[in-house]
Short mmCIF file of C-alpha atoms and ligand atoms in Angstrom, two decimals:
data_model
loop_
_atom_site.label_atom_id
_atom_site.label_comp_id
_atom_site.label_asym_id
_atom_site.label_seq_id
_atom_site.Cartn_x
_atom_site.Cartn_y
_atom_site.Cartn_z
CA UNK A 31 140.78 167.17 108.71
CA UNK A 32 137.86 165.22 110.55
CA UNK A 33 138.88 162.55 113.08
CA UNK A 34 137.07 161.18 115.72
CA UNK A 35 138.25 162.40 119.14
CA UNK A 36 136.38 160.32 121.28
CA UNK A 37 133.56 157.91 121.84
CA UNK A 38 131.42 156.89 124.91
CA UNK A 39 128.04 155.15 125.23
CA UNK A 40 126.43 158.32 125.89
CA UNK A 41 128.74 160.42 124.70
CA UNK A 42 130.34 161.15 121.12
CA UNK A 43 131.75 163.76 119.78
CA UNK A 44 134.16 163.78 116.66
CA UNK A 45 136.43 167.24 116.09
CA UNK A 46 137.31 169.07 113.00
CA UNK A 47 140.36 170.52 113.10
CA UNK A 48 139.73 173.60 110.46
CA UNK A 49 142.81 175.76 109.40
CA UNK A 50 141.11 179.06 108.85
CA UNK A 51 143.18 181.71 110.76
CA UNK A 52 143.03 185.20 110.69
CA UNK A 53 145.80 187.81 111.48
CA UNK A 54 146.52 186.75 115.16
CA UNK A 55 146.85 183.21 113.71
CA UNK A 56 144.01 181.83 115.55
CA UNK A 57 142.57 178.35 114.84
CA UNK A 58 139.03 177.56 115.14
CA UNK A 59 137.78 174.48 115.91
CA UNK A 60 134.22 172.54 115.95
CA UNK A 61 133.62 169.74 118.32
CA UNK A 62 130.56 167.56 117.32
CA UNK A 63 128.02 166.97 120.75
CA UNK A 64 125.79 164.08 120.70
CA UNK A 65 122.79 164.25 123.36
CA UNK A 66 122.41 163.53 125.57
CA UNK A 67 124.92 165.61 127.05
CA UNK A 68 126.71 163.57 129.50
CA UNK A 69 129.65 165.16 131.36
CA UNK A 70 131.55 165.92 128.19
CA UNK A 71 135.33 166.19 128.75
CA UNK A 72 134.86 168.90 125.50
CA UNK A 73 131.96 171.01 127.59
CA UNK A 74 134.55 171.25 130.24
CA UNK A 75 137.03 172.34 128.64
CA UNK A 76 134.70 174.78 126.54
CA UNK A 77 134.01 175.78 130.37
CA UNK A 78 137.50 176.48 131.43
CA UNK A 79 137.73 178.39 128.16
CA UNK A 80 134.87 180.65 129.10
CA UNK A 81 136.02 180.91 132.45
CA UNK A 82 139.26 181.81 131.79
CA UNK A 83 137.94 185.31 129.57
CA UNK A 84 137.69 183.28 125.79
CA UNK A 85 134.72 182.77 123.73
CA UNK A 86 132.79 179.54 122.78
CA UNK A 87 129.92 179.40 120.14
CA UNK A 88 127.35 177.00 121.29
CA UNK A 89 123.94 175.64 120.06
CA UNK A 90 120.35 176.81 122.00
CA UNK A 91 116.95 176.14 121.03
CA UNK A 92 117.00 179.18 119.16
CA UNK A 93 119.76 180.23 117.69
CA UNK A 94 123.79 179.59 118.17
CA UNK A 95 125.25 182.19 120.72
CA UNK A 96 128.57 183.72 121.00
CA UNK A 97 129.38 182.94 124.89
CA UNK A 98 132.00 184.62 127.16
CA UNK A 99 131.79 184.98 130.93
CA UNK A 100 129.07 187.39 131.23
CA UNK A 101 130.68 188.90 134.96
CA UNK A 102 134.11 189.33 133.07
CA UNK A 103 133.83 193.01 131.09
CA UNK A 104 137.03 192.38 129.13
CA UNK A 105 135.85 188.92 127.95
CA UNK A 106 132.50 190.23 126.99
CA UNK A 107 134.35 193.01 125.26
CA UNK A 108 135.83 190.72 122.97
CA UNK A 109 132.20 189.34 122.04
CA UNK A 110 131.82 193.20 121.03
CA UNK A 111 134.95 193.27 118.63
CA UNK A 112 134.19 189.51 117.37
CA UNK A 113 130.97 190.66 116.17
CA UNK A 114 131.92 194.43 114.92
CA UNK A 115 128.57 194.98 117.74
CA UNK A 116 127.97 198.40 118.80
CA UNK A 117 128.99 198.79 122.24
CA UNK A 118 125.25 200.16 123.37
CA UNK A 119 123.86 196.51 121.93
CA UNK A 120 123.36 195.00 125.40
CA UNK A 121 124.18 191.13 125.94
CA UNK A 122 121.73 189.03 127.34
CA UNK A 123 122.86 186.56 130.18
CA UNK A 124 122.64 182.73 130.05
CA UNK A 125 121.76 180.62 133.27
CA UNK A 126 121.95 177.13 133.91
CA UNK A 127 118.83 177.18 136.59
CA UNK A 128 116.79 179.41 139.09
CA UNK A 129 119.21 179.64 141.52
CA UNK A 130 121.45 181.54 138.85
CA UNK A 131 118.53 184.47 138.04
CA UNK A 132 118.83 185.85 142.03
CA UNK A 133 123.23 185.88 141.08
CA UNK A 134 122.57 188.57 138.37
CA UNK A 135 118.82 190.02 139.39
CA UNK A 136 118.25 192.53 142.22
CA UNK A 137 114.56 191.68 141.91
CA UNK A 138 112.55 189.09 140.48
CA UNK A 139 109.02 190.79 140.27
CA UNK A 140 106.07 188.77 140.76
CA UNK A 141 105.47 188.81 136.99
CA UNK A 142 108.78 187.48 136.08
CA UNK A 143 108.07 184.70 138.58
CA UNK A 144 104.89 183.54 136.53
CA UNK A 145 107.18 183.33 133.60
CA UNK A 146 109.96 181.50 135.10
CA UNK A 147 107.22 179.34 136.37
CA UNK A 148 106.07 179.19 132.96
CA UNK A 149 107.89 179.43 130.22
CA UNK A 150 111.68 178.44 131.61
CA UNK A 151 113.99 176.76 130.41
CA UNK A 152 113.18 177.94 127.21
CA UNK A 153 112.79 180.44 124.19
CA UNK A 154 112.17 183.44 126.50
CA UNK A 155 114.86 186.62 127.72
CA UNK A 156 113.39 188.17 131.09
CA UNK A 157 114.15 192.12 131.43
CA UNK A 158 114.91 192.77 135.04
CA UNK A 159 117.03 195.20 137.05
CA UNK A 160 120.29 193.86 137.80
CA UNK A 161 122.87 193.29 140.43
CA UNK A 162 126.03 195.34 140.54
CA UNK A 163 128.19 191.86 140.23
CA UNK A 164 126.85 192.55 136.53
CA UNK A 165 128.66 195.08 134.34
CA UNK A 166 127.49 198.27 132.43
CA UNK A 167 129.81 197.51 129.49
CA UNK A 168 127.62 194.37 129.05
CA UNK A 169 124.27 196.11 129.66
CA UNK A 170 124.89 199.39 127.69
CA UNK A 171 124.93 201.34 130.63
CA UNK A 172 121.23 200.00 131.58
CA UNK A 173 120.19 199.25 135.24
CA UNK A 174 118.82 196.24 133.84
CA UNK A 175 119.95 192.96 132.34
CA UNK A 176 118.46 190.66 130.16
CA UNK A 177 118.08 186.60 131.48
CA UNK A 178 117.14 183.70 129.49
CA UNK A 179 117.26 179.96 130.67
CA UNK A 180 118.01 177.86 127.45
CA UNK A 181 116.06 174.35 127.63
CA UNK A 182 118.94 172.94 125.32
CA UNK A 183 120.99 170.77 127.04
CA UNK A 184 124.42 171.26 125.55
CA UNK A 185 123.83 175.09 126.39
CA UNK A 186 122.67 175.28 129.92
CA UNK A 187 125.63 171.74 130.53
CA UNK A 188 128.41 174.86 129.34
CA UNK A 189 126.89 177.08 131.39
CA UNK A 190 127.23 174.49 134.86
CA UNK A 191 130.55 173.59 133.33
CA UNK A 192 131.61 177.38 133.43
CA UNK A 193 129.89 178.13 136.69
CA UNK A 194 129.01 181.33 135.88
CA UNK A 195 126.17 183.26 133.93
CA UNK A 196 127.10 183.44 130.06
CA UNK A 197 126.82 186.14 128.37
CA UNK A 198 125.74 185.69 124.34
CA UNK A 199 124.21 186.99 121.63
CA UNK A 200 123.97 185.26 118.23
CA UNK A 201 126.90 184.09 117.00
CA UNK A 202 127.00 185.99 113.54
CA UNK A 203 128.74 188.84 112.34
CA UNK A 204 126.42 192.34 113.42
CA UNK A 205 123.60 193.17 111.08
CA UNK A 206 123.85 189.71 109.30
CA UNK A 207 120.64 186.88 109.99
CA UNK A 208 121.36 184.66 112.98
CA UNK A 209 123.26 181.06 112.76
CA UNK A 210 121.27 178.17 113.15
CA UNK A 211 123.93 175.46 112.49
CA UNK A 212 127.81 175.01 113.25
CA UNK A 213 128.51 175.69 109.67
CA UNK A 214 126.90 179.12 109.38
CA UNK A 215 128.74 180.14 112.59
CA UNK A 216 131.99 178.67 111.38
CA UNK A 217 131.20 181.38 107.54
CA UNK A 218 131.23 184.30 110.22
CA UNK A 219 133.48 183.30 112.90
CA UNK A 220 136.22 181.28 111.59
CA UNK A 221 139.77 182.98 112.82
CA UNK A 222 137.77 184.82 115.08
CA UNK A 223 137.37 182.37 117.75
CA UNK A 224 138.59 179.30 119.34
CA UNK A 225 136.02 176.98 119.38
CA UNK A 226 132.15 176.32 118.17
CA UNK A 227 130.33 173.58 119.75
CA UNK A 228 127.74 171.89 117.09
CA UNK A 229 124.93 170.44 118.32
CA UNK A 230 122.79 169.91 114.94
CA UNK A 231 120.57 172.71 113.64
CA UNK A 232 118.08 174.62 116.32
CA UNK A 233 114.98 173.70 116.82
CA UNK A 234 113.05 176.91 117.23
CA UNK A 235 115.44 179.22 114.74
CA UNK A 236 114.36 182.53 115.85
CA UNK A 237 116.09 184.71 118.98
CA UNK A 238 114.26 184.52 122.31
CA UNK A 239 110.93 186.58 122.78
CA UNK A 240 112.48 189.43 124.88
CA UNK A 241 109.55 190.49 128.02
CA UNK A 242 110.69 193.39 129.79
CA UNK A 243 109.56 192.61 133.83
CA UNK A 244 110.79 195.43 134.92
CA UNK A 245 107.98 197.72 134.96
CA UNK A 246 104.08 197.35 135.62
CA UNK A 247 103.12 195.83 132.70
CA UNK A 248 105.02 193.59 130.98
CA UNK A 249 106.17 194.32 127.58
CA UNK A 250 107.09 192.51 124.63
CA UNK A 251 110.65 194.38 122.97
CA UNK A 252 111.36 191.67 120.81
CA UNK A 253 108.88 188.73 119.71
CA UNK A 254 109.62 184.90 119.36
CA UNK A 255 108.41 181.64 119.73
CA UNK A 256 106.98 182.20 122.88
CA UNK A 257 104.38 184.13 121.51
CA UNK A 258 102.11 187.28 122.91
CA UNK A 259 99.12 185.13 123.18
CA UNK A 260 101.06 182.21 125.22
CA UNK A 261 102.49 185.03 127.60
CA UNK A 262 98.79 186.40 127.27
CA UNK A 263 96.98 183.41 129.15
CA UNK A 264 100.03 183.51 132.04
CA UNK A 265 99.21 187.39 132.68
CA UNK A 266 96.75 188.89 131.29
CA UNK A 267 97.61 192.21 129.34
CA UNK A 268 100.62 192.05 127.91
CA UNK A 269 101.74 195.19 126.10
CA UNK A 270 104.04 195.45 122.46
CA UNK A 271 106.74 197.68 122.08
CA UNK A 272 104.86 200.47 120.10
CA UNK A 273 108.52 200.43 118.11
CA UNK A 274 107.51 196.92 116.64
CA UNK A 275 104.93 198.08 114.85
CA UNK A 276 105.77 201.36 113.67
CA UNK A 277 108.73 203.29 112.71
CA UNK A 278 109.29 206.39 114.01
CA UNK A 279 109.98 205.23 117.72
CA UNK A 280 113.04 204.39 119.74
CA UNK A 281 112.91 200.48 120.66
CA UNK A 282 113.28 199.78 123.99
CA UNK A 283 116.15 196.77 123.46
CA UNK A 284 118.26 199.00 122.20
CA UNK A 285 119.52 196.56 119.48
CA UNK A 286 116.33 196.47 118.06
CA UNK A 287 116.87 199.66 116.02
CA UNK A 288 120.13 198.31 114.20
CA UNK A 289 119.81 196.49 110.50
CA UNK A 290 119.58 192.76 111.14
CA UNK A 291 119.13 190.00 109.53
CA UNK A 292 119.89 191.35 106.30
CA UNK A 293 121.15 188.92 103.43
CA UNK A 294 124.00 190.90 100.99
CA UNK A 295 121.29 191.40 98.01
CA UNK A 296 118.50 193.83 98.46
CA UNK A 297 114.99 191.99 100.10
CA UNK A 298 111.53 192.46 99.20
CA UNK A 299 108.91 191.30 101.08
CA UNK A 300 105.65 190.30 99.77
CA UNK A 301 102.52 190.81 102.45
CA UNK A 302 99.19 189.23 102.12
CA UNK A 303 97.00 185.95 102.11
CA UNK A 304 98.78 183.06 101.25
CA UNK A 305 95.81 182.21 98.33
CA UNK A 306 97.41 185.28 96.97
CA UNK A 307 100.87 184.48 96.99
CA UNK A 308 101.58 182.36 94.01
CA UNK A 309 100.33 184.67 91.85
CA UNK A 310 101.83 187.61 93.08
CA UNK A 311 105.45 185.84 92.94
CA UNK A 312 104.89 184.86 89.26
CA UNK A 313 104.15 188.52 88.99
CA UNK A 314 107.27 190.64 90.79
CA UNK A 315 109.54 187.52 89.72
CA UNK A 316 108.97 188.20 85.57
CA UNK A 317 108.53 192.04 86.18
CA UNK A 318 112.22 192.04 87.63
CA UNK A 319 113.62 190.16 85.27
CA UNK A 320 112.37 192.09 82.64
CA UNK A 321 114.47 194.64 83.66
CA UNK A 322 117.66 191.93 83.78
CA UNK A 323 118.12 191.66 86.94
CA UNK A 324 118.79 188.14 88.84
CA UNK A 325 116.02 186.94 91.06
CA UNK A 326 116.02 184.69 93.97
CA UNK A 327 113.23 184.05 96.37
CA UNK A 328 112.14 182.75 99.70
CA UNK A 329 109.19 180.78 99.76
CA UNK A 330 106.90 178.24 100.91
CA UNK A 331 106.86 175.39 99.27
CA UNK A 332 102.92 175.94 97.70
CA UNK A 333 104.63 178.69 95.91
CA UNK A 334 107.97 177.00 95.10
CA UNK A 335 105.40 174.64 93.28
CA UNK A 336 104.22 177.58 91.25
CA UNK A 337 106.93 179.16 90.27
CA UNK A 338 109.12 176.50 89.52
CA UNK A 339 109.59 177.10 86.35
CA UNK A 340 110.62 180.82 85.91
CA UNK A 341 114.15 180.71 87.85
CA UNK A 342 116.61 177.91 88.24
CA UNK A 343 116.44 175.83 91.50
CA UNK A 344 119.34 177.57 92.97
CA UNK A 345 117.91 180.78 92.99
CA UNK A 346 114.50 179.07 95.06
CA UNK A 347 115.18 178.81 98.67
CA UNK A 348 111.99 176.97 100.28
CA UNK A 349 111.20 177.38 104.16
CA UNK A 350 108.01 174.87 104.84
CA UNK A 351 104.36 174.77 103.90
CA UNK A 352 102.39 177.77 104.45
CA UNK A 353 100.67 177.12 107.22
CA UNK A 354 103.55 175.30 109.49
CA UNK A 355 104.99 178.26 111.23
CA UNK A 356 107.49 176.46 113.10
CA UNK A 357 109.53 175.48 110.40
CA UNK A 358 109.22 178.68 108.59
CA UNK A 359 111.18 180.13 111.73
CA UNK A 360 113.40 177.10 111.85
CA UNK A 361 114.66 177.22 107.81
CA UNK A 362 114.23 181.19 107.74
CA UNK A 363 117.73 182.35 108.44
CA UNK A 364 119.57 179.42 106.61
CA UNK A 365 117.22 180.60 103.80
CA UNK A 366 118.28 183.89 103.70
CA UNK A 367 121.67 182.87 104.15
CA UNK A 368 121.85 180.34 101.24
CA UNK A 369 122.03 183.51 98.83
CA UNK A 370 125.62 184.75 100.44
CA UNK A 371 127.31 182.77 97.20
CA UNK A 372 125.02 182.91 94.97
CA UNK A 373 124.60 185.51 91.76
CA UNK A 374 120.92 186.94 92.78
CA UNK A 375 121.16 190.59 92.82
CA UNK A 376 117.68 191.24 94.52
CA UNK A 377 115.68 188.96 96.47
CA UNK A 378 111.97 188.63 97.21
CA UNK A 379 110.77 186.85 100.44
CA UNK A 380 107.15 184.96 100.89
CA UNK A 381 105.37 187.05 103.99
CA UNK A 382 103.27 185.14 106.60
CA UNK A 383 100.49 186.13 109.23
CA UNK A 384 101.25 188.08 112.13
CA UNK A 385 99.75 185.78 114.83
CA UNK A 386 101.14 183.58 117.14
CA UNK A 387 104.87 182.91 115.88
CA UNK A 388 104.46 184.63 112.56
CA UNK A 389 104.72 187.99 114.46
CA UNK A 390 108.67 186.81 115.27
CA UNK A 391 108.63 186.10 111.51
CA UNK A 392 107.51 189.03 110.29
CA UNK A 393 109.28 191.14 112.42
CA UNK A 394 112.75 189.63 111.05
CA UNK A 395 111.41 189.64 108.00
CA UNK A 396 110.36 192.94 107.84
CA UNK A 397 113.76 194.33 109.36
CA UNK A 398 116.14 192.09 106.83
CA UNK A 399 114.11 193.85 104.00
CA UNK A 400 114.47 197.25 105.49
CA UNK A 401 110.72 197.53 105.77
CA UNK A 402 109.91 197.35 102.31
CA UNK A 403 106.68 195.45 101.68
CA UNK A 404 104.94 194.82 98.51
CA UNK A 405 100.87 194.05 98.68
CA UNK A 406 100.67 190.41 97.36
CA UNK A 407 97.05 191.76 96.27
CA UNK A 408 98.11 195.02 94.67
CA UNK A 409 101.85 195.09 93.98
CA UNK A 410 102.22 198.60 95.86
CA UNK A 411 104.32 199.59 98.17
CA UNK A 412 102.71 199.03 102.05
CA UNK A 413 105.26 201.04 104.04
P1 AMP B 119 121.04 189.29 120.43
O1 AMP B 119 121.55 188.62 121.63
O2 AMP B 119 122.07 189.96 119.59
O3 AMP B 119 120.12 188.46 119.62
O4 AMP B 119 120.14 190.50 120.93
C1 AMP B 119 119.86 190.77 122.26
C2 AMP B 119 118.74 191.76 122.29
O5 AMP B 119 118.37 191.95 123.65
C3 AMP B 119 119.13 193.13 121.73
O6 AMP B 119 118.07 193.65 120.95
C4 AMP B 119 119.32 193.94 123.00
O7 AMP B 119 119.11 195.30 122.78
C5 AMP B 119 118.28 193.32 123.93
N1 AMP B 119 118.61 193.53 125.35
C6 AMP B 119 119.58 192.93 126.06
N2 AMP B 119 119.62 193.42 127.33
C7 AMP B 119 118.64 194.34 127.42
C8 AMP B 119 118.16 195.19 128.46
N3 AMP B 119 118.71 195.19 129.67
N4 AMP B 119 117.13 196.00 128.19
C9 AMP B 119 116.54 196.01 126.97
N5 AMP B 119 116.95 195.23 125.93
C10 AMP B 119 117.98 194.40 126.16
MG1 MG B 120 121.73 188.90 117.12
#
C-alpha cells in the first residue's frame, strides 16, 4: 500500500506501508524524504526511534547506513545480529557537526583537524582514539573509534533529531555489496527492522575513505571518493594500508579482511586499458559460454556497445562511460546487485584505473571477485 502521509511546502514525504515480517512479526516501513529536509515530523520520530535503542536505515552521500544510538551497546548490538556482522567489525560513528567529534574523541590530532577543516561534512571516516562514553562492543575492543560527518542532509537532520552520535554501517546483509537506494535496503532488511528512510539513490555510491589520525602519519585503511591525492595536497605524505595492495597482511580496519561486496554468482574481473577492453570481453564472454555456462557482465557502456550482441540485455549491467569515474562508483553496487534474480551463473566485471576514485573501485571490485583478475591484454590470471 502507498499513500501519501503528508505534504508541506518544503516538506513531503509519502509512506509505504510494506507487509514483509519476519518471525517476531515485525513490519518495516519506508518513509519517502524530499530535500530539503525541513524539520520532518518522520526524522523525529526516526530520532526517538534511535534514541530509544531501535534501528533506522537512512540515506548518506555514500551509501545507506544501518543507524542505532552509537553510546547504547545493546542497540548497537542489534545492528550486529541485523546484519549477521562479526562482532570484531567495528561501527563507525555518525555526527551531526564539530561540536559532536570532541563527545566521542579523546583527541583530535592536528592532522585530523586539517581534514575536518577540509574534507567535512563529507565522504571521509576519521580514525581517532576515543572517549570512554564510547563502547568496546561497538569498537571491537579498539581504543579508537571511527568518525565521519555525512554532508547529506537527511542523515546528519536524524542525527540532531536523535541527539546523539549514530552509529552505522551499510545497511546490507554482511559480505553482500552496499545499498545505494531504499529498495536495495528494503531486499536485505525487510522484517528486520522498523523503518528505512529513502532519500533517492546516493550520490557518491562507495563507503567513506577511512584515514586513520591516530598515529604519525596518516593512513589510508579503506579508500573512497575522497581520494589519496585530495588528502595528499591537505598533508603531504599520506601512507596506504600495505593490506590494500597485497594479500598476505592483516588490514588495519579490521572489517577490511571479511568477503564484501560479493554478488551470489562467482566474479571475474578483467584488468587493463580500457582500448583493450572490448575485445577482451568478446573474448572471456564466448570462451565461457562455450563451456555452457550463463554469462552476465558489468561494463561500461563503450563495451556494452561491443558486446551487445553475444548475451541478452538482461544479462548486461552498464555502470557509465569509461572515463566518468563518478558514476562508475555511483551504479557499481546496484550493478552487481541487479544479478541477485537473475539466471547468470558466473559474472565478469569491466576493471578501471587505480587513480584518483578508481582506487575505491578497484578495491571493491577486486574484493567482490575474491581477487581474481584476468589481464584484458593476455587473458591470464594476474593474482
Ligand atoms: P562499514 O561501516 O561496514 O562500511 O565498515 C566500517 C569499516 O570501518 C570497517 O572496515 C571497520 O573495520 C572500519 N573501522 C571502524 N572503526 C574502526 C577503528 N576504530 N579502527 C579501524 N577501522 C575501523
Ligand atoms: Mg559495509
Amino acid at each position: 500500500m502507498i499513500g501519501s502521509w503528508c505534504s508541506g511546502q518544503k516538506v513531503r514525504y509519502s509512506f509505504i506501508n510494506l507487509s514483509r515480517k519476519n518471525d517476531a512479526g515485525m513490519e518495516t516501513k519506508i518513509i519517502k524524504i524530499d530535500k530539503p529536509v525541513n524539520q520532518a515530523p518522520a526524522l523525529l520520530a526516526a530520532g526517538d526511534i534511535i534514541r530509544a535503542g531501535g534501528l533506522v536505515a537512512f540515506p548518506t552521500e555514500t551509501v545507506y547506513g544501518l543507524g542505532a544510538n552509537g553510546l547504547d551497546a545493546a542497540a548497537c548490538a542489534a545492528i550486529y545480529a541485523a546484519k549477521g556482522r562479526p562482532s570484531d567489525n567495528p561501527l563507525i560513528l555518525h555526527v551531526a557537526d564539530r561540536a559532536m567529534v570532541d563527545t566521542i574523541a579523546a583527541a583530535v590530532t592536528p592532522m585530523a583537524e586539517k581534514l575536518l577543516a577540509a574534507f567535512c561534512p563529507g565522504p571521509i571516516t576519521l580514525i581517532l582514539p576515543k572517549k570512554p562514553v564510547v563502547p568496546e562492543r561497538i569498537t571491537g575492543g579498539l581504543g579508537t573509534v571511527g568518525i565521519r560527518m555525512p554532508e547529506d542532509d537527511i542523515a546528519r537532520a536524524l542525527i540532531r533529531a536523535a541527539g546523539v552520535p549514530i552509529a552505522a554501517p551499510s545497511a546490507n546483509i554482511s559480505g553482500r555489496p552496499s545499498p545505494t537506494t531504499a529498495a536495495l535496503v528494503y531486499r536485505d532488511m525487510a522484517g528486520r527492522i522498523p523503518l528505512i528512510l529513502d532519500g533517492g539513490p546516493c550520490t557518491f555510491g562507495v563507503e567513506s575513505t577511512i584515514v586513520d589520525c591516530s598515529g604519525a602519519t596518516a593512513v589510508i585503511l579503506r579508500p573512497g571518493a575522497v581520494t589519496r591525492e585530495m588528502l595528499e595536497e591537505v598533508l603531504g605524505r599520506v601512507e596506504l594500508d600495505p593490506a590494500l595492495v597485497g594479500e598476505g597482511t592483516t588490514p588495519r580496519a579490521p572489517g577490511m579482511k571479511y568477503t564484501h561486496y560479493a554478488p551470489k554468482a562467482p566474479l571475474t574481473l578483467l584488468a587493463g586499458a580500457p582500448s583493450m577492453m572490448a575485445s577482451a570481453f568478446r573474448r572471456e564472454i564466448t570462451k565461457r559460454q562455450l563451456l555452457g555456462h550463463v554469462v552476465g557482465v558489468i561494463v561500461s557502456e563503450e563495451v556494452a556497445a561491443a558486446i551487445a550482441d553475444l548475451l541478452p540485455a538482461e544479462l548486461l549491467a552498464v555502470y557509465g562511460r569509461q572515463a566518468d569515474l563518478p558514476s562508475i562508483a555511483a551504479h557499481l553496487y546496484e550493478a552487481l546487485r541487479s544479478f541477485d534474480l537473475k539466471p547468470a551463473d558466473c559474472l565478469l566485471a569491466e576493471g578501471t584505473t587505480e587513480a584518483g576514485l578508481g582506487l575505491a573501485i578497484m578495491n571493491r571490485l577486486h574484493k567482490a571477485s575474491g581477487f581474481r583478475t584476468l589481464s584484458a591484454k593476455t587473458g591470464a590470471f594476474v593474482k
